[in-house]
Short mmCIF file of C-alpha atoms and ligand atoms in Angstrom, two decimals:
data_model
loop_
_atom_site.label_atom_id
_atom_site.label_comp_id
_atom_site.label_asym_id
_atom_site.label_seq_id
_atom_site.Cartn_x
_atom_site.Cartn_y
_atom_site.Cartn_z
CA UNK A 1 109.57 115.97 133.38
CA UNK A 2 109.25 112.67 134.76
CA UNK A 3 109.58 109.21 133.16
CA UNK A 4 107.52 106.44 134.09
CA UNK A 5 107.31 102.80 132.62
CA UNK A 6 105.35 101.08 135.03
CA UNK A 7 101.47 100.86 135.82
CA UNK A 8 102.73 101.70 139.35
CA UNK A 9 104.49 104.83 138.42
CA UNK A 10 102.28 106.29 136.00
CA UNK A 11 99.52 105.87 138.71
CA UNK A 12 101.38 107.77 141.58
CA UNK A 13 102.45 110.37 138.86
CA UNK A 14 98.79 110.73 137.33
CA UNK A 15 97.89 111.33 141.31
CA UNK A 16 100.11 114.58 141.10
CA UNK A 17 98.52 116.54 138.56
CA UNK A 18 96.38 118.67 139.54
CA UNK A 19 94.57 120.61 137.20
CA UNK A 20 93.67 119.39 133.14
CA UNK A 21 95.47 116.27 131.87
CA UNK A 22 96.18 116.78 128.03
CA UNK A 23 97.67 113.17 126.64
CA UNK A 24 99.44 112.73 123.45
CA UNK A 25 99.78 109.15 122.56
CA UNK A 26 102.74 107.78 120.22
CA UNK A 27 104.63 105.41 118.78
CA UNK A 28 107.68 107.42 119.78
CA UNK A 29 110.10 108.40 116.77
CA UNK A 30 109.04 111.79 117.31
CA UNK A 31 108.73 114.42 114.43
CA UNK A 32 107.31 118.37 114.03
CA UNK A 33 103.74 116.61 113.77
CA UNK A 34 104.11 115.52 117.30
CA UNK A 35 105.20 118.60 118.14
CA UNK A 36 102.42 120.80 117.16
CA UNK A 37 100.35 117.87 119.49
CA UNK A 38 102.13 118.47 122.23
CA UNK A 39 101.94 122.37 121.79
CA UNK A 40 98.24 121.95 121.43
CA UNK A 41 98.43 120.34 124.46
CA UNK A 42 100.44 122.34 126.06
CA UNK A 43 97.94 125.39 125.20
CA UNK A 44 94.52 123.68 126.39
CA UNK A 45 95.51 121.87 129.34
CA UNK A 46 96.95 122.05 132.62
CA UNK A 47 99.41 119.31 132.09
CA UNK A 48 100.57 117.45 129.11
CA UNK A 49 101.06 113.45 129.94
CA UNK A 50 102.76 111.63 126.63
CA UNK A 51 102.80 108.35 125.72
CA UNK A 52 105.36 106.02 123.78
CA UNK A 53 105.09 102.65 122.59
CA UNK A 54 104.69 100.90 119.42
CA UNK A 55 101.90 99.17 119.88
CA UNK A 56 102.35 94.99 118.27
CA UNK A 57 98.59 94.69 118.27
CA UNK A 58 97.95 97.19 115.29
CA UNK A 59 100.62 95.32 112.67
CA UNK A 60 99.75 92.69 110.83
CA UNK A 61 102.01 90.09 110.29
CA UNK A 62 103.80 91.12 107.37
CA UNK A 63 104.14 94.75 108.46
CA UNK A 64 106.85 96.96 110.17
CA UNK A 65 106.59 96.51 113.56
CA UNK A 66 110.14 95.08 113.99
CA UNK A 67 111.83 97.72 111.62
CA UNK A 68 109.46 100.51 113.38
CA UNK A 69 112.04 103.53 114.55
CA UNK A 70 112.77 102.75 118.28
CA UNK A 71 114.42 106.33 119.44
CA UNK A 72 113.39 107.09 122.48
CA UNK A 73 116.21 109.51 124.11
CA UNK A 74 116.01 111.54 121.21
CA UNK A 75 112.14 111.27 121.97
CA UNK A 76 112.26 112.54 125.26
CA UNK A 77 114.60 115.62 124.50
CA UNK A 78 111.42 116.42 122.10
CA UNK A 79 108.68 115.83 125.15
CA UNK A 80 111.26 117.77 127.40
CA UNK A 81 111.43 120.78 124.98
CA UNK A 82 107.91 120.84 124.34
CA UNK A 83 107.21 120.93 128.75
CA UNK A 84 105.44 117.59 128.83
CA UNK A 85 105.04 116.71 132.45
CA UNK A 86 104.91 113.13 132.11
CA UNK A 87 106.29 110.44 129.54
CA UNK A 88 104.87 106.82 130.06
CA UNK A 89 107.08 104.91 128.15
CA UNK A 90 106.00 101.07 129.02
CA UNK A 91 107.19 97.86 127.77
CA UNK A 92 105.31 94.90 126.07
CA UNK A 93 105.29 93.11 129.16
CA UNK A 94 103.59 96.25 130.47
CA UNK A 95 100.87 97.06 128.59
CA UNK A 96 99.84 93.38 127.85
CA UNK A 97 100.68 90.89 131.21
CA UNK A 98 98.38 88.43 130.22
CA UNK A 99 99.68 88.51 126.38
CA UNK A 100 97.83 89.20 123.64
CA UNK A 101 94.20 90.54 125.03
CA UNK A 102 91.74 87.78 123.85
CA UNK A 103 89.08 91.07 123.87
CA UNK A 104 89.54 94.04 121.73
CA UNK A 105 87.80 97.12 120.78
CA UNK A 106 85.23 96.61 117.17
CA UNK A 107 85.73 99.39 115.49
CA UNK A 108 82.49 98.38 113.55
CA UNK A 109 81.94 98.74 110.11
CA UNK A 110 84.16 101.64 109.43
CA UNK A 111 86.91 99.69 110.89
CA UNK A 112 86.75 97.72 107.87
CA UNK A 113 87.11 100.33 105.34
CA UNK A 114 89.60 102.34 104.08
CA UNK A 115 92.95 102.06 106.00
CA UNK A 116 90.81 98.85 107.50
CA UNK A 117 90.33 97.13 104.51
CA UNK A 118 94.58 97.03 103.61
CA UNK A 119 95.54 96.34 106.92
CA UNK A 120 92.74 94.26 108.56
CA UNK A 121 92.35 94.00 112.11
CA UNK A 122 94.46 97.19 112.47
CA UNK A 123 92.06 99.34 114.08
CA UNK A 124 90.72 96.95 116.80
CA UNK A 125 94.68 96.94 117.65
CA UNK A 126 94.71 100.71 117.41
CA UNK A 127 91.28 100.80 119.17
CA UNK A 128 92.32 98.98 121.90
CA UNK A 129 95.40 100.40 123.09
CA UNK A 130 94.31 103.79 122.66
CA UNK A 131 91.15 102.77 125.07
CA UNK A 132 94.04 101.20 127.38
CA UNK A 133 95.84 104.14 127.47
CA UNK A 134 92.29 106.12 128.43
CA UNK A 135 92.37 103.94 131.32
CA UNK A 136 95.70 104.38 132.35
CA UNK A 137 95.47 107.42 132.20
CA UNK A 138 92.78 109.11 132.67
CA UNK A 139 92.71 112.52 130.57
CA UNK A 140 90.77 115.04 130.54
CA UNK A 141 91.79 116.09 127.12
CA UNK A 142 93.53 113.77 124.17
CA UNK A 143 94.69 115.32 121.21
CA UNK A 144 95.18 113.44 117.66
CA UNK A 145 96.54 114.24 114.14
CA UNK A 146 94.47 115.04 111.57
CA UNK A 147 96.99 113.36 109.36
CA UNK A 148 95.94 110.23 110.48
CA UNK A 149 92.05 110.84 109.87
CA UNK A 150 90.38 107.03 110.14
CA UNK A 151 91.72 106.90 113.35
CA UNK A 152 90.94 110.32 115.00
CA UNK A 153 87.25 110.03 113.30
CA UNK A 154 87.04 106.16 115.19
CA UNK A 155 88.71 107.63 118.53
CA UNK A 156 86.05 110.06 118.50
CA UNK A 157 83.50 107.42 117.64
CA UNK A 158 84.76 105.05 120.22
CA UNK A 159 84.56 107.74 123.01
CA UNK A 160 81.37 108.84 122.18
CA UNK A 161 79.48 105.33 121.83
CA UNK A 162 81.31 103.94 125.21
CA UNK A 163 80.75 106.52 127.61
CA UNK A 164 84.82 107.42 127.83
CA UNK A 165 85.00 110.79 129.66
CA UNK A 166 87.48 112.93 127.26
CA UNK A 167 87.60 115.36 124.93
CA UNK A 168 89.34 114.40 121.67
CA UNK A 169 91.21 116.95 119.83
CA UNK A 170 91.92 117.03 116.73
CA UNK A 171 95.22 118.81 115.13
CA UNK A 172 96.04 119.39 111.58
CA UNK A 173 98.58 117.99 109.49
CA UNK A 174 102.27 119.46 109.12
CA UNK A 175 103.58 119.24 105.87
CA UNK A 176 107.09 119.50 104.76
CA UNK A 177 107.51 123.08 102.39
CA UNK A 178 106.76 120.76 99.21
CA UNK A 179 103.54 119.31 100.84
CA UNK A 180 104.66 115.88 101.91
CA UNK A 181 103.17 115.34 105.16
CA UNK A 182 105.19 114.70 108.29
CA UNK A 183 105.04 110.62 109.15
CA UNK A 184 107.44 108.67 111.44
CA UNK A 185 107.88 106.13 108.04
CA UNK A 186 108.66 108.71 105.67
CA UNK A 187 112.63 107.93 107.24
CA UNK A 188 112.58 104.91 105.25
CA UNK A 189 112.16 106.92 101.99
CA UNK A 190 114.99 107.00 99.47
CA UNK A 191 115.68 110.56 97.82
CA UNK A 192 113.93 108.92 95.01
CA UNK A 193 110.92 107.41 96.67
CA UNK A 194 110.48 110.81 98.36
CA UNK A 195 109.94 112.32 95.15
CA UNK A 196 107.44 109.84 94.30
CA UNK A 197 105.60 110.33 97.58
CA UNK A 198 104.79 114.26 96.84
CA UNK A 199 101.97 112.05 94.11
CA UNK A 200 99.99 111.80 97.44
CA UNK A 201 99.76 116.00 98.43
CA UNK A 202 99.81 116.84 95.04
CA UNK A 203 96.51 114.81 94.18
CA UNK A 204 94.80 116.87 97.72
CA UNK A 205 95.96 119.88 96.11
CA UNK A 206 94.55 119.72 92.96
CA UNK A 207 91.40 118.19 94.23
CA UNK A 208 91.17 121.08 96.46
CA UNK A 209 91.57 123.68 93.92
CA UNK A 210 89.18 121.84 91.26
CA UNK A 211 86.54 122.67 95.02
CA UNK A 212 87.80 125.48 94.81
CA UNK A 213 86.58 126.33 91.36
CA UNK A 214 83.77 125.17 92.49
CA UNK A 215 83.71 122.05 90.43
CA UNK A 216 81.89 119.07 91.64
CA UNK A 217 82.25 115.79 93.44
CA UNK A 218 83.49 113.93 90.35
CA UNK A 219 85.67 116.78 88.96
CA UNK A 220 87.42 117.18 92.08
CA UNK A 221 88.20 113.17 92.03
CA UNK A 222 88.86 113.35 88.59
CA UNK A 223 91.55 116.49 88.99
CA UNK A 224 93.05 114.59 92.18
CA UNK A 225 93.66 111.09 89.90
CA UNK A 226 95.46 113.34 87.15
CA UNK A 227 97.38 114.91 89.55
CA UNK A 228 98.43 111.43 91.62
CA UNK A 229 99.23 109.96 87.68
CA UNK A 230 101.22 113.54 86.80
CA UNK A 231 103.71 113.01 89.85
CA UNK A 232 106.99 111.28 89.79
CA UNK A 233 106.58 107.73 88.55
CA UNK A 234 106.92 105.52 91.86
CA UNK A 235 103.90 105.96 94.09
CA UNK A 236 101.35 102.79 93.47
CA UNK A 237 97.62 104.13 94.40
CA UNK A 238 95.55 102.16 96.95
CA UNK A 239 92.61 104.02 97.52
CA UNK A 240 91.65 108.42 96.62
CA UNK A 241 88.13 109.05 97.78
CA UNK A 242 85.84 112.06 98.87
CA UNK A 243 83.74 111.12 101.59
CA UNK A 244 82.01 113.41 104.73
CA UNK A 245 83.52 114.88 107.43
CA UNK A 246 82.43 111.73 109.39
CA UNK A 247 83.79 109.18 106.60
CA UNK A 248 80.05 108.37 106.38
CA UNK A 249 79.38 106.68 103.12
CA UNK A 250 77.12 108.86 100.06
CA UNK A 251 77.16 111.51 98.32
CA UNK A 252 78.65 114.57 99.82
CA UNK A 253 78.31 118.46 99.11
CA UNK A 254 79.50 121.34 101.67
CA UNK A 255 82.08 119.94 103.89
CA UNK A 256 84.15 116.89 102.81
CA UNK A 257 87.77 115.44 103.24
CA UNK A 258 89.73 113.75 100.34
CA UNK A 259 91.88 110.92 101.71
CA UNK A 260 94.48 108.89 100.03
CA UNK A 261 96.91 106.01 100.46
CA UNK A 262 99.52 104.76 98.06
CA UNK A 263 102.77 102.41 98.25
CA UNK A 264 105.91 103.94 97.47
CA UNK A 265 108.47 101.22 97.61
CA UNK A 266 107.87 98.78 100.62
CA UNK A 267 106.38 101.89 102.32
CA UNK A 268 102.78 102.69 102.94
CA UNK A 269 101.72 106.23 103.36
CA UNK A 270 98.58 107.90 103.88
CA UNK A 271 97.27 111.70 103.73
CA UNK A 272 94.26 113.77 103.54
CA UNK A 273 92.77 117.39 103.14
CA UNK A 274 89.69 118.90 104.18
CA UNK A 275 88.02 120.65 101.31
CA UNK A 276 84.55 122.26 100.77
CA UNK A 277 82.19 121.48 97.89
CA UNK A 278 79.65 123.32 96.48
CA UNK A 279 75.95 122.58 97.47
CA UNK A 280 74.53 120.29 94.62
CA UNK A 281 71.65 122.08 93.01
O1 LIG B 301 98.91 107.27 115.83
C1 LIG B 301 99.66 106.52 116.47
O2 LIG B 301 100.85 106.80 116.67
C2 LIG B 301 99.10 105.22 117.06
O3 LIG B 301 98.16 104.64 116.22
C3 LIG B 301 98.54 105.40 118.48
C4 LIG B 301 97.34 106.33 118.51
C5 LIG B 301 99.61 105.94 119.41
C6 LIG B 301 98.07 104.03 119.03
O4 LIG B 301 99.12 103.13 119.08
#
């Protein structure tokens, strides 16, 4: 496995591999969710090229970049076990010579909502280093947690309305044994913020089972917000909703994904569950 953290390098390394380039791109502070990208990876492409660096662009002021978990050896034991071929691991300096880029990605009106709505301006930062990093280089296949849903559905987006030439993969959440999804922040959890954090699976999982039953859209809410309320007091709700597939706003039957975000402490966490509803007759 080779490391790279210059333009330079990654280009002569990206000039080796021959074949299908899968990329995986991270903040680093690896965990089993990066993992099961990097196996996907590993499984539908030729060569796996991972990325690491926590991007400035996509926190707002009052957010965690400077607190965000720097590890990278530990990192690249994880890439190295999982038979990544290349890490590009750049600095600041790296990614943005010029400084800040004075034009950025619009991630349009969905950009807005949602995750875009609490942390504004996130997504044109999130947009615009992942389209960087497309650049640089140059997959053939990218592959992207379902965990973090906004932004796989606007990666998608943003490939298909500008022409980029990949395929992006999505990979589905892995949860802890009591449901809490894996997330590089969940390290700043006390034991007792933890606790309050299983609110966020436990509302999917009821409103899952309340699809289940075949109950409808406004049952399955309502079962998800008594479930969120029923958890361990601690958790402060920012948004539960049931949209489409495609986060498109309206009514939904068939298909549909239940997101939600809530504060636990200082700590911001997100999660969501596909679930199925029946057709409205
Ligand atoms: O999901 C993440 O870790 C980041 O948002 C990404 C896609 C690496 C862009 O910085």
């Amino acid at each position: 496995m080779e490391l790279v953290r210059t333009r330079e390098e990654l280009t002569t390394a990206r000039a080796g591999l021959t074949g299908t380039v899968g990329v995986v791109m991270t903040m680093g502070a690896l965990h089993a969710g990066h993992e099961a990208l990097l196996r996907a990876a590993r499984e539908q492409a030729d060569h796996v090229l991972v990325t690491i660096f926590v991007n400035p662009l996509q926190f707002g002021p009052t957010e965690d970049f400077d607190r965000y978990p720097r590890t990278l050896d530990a990192d690249l034991e994880v890439c190295r076990r999982a038979g990544a071929d290349v890490v590009f691991a750049p600095e600041r300096d790296e990614m943005y010579p010029d400084g800040e880029p004075r034009v950025r990605v619009d991630p349009g009106r969905l950009g807005g909502e949602l995750e875009g709505q609490s942390r504004p301006g996130f997504f044109h930062g999130v947009l615009t280093v992942v389209l960087k990093l497309f650049q640089l280089t140059r997959p053939d296949l990218a592959f992207f947690g379902e965990k973090d849903y906004q932004q796989l559905t606007l990666v998608r987006r943003m490939a298909r309305d500008l022409d980029v030439p990949v395929r992006v993969v999505g990979v589905p959440t892995v949860r802890e044994p009591d449901g809490l999804a894996l997330s590089s922040r969940n390290r700043y959890l006390s034991p007792e913020e933890r606790a309050a954090a299983l609110s966020l699976s436990a509302a999917l999982r009821a409103g899952a089972e309340a699809a289940e039953q075949g109950r409808d859209a406004g049952a399955v809410l309502a079962a998800a917000h008594g479930a969120f309320g029923a958890g361990t007091p601690g958790a402060r709700l920012d948004y539960l909703v049931l949209t489409d597939p495609d986060l498109e706003p309206g009514p939904v039957s068939g298909p549909a994904r239940l997101l939600v975000a809530a504060w636990v402490g200082t700590t911001r966490l997100i999660d969501n569950m596909p679930i199925r509803l029946a057709p409205r007759s």
